[in-house]
PDB file of C-alpha atoms in Angstrom:
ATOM      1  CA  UNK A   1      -3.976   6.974  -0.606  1.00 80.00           C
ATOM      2  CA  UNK A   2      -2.879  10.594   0.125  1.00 93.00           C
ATOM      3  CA  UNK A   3      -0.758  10.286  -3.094  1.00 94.00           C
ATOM      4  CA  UNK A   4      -3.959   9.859  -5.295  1.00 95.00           C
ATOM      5  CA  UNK A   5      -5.824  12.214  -3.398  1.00 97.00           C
ATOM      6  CA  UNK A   6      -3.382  14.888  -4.132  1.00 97.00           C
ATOM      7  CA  UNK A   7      -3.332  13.933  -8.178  1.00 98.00           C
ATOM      8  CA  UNK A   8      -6.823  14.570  -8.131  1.00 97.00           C
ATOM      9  CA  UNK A   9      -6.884  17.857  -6.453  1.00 97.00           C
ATOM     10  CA  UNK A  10      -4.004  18.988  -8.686  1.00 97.00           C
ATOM     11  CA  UNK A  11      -5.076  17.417 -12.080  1.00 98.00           C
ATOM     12  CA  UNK A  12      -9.198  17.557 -10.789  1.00 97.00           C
ATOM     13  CA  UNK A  13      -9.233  13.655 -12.856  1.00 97.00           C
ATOM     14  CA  UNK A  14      -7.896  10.480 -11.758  1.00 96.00           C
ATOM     15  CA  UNK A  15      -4.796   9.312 -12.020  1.00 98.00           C
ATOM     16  CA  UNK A  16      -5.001   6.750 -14.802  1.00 98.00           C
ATOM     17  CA  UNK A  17      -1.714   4.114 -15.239  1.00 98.00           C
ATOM     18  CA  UNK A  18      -1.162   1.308 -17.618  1.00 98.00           C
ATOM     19  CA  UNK A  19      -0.556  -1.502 -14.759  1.00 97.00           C
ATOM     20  CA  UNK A  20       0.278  -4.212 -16.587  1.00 95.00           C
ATOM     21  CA  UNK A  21       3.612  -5.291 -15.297  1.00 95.00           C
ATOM     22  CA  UNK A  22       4.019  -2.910 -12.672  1.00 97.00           C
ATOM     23  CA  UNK A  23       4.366  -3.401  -9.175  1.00 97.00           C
ATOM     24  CA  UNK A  24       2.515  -1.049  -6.261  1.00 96.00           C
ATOM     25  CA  UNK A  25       5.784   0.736  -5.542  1.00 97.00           C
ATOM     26  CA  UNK A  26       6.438   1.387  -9.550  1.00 98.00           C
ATOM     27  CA  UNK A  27       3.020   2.732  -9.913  1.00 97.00           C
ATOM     28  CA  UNK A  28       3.273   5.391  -6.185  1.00 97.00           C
ATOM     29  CA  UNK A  29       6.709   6.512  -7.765  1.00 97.00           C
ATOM     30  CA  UNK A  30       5.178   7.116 -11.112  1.00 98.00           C
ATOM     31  CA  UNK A  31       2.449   8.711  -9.647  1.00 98.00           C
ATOM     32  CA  UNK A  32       4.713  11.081  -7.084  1.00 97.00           C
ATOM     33  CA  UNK A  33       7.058  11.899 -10.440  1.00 97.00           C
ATOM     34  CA  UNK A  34       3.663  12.841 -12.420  1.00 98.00           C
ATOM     35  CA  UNK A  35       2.739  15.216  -9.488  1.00 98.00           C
ATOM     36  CA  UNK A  36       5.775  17.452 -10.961  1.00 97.00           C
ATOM     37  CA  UNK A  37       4.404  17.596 -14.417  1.00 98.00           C
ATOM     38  CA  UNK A  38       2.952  20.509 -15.904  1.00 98.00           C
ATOM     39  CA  UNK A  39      -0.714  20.353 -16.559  1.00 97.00           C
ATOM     40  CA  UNK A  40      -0.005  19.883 -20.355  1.00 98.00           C
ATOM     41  CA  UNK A  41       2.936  17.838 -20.075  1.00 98.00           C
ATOM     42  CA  UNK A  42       0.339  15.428 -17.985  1.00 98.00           C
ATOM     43  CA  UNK A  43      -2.547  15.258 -19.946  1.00 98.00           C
ATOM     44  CA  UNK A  44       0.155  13.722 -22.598  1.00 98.00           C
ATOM     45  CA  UNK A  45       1.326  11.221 -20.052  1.00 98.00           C
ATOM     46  CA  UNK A  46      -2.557  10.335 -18.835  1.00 98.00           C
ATOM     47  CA  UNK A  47      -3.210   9.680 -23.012  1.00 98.00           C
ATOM     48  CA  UNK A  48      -0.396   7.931 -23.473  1.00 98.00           C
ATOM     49  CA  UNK A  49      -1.485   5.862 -20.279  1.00 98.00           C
ATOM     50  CA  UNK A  50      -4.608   5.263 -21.907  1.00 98.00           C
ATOM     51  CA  UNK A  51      -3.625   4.021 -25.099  1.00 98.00           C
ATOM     52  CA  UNK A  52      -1.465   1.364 -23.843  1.00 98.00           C
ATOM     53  CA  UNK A  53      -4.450   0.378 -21.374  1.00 98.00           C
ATOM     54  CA  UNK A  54      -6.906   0.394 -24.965  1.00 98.00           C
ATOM     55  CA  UNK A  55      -4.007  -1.228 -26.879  1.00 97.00           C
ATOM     56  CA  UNK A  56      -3.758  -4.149 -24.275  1.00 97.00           C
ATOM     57  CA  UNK A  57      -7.615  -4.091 -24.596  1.00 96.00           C
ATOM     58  CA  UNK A  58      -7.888  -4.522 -28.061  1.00 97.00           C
ATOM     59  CA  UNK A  59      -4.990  -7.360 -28.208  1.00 96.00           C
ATOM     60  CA  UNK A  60      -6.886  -9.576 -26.104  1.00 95.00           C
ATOM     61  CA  UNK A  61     -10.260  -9.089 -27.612  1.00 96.00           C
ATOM     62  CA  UNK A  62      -8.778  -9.462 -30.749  1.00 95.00           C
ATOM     63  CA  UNK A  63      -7.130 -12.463 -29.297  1.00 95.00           C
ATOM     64  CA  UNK A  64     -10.277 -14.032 -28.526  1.00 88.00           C
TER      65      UNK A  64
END
């Protein structure tokens, strides 16, 4: 996907999403409104993705 391709070369990491919930064309237009972030405004947004992802994580561990 051009899209990710051009996170990476911007960002130089992955783009990293909570997906839980979201459908393909939610996660493209959060990734194409990310582009536009500063780079410290996105490392916020990448943790924050993160720590839902490790949140949802830990529920279901916990869970089992």
């Amino acid at each position: 996907m051009e899209a990710n391709r051009e996170y990476e070369e911007r960002f130089h990491r992955i783009f990293i999403i909570c997906a839980t919930g979201k459908s393909i064309e939610e996660i493209l237009a959060n990734l194409r409104h990310r582009l536009n972030n500063d780079d410290a405004t996105e490392l916020r947004e990448a943790a924050e993705e993160q720590r839902q992802i490790v949140q949802i994580r830990l529920r279901k561990w916990l869970a089992e």
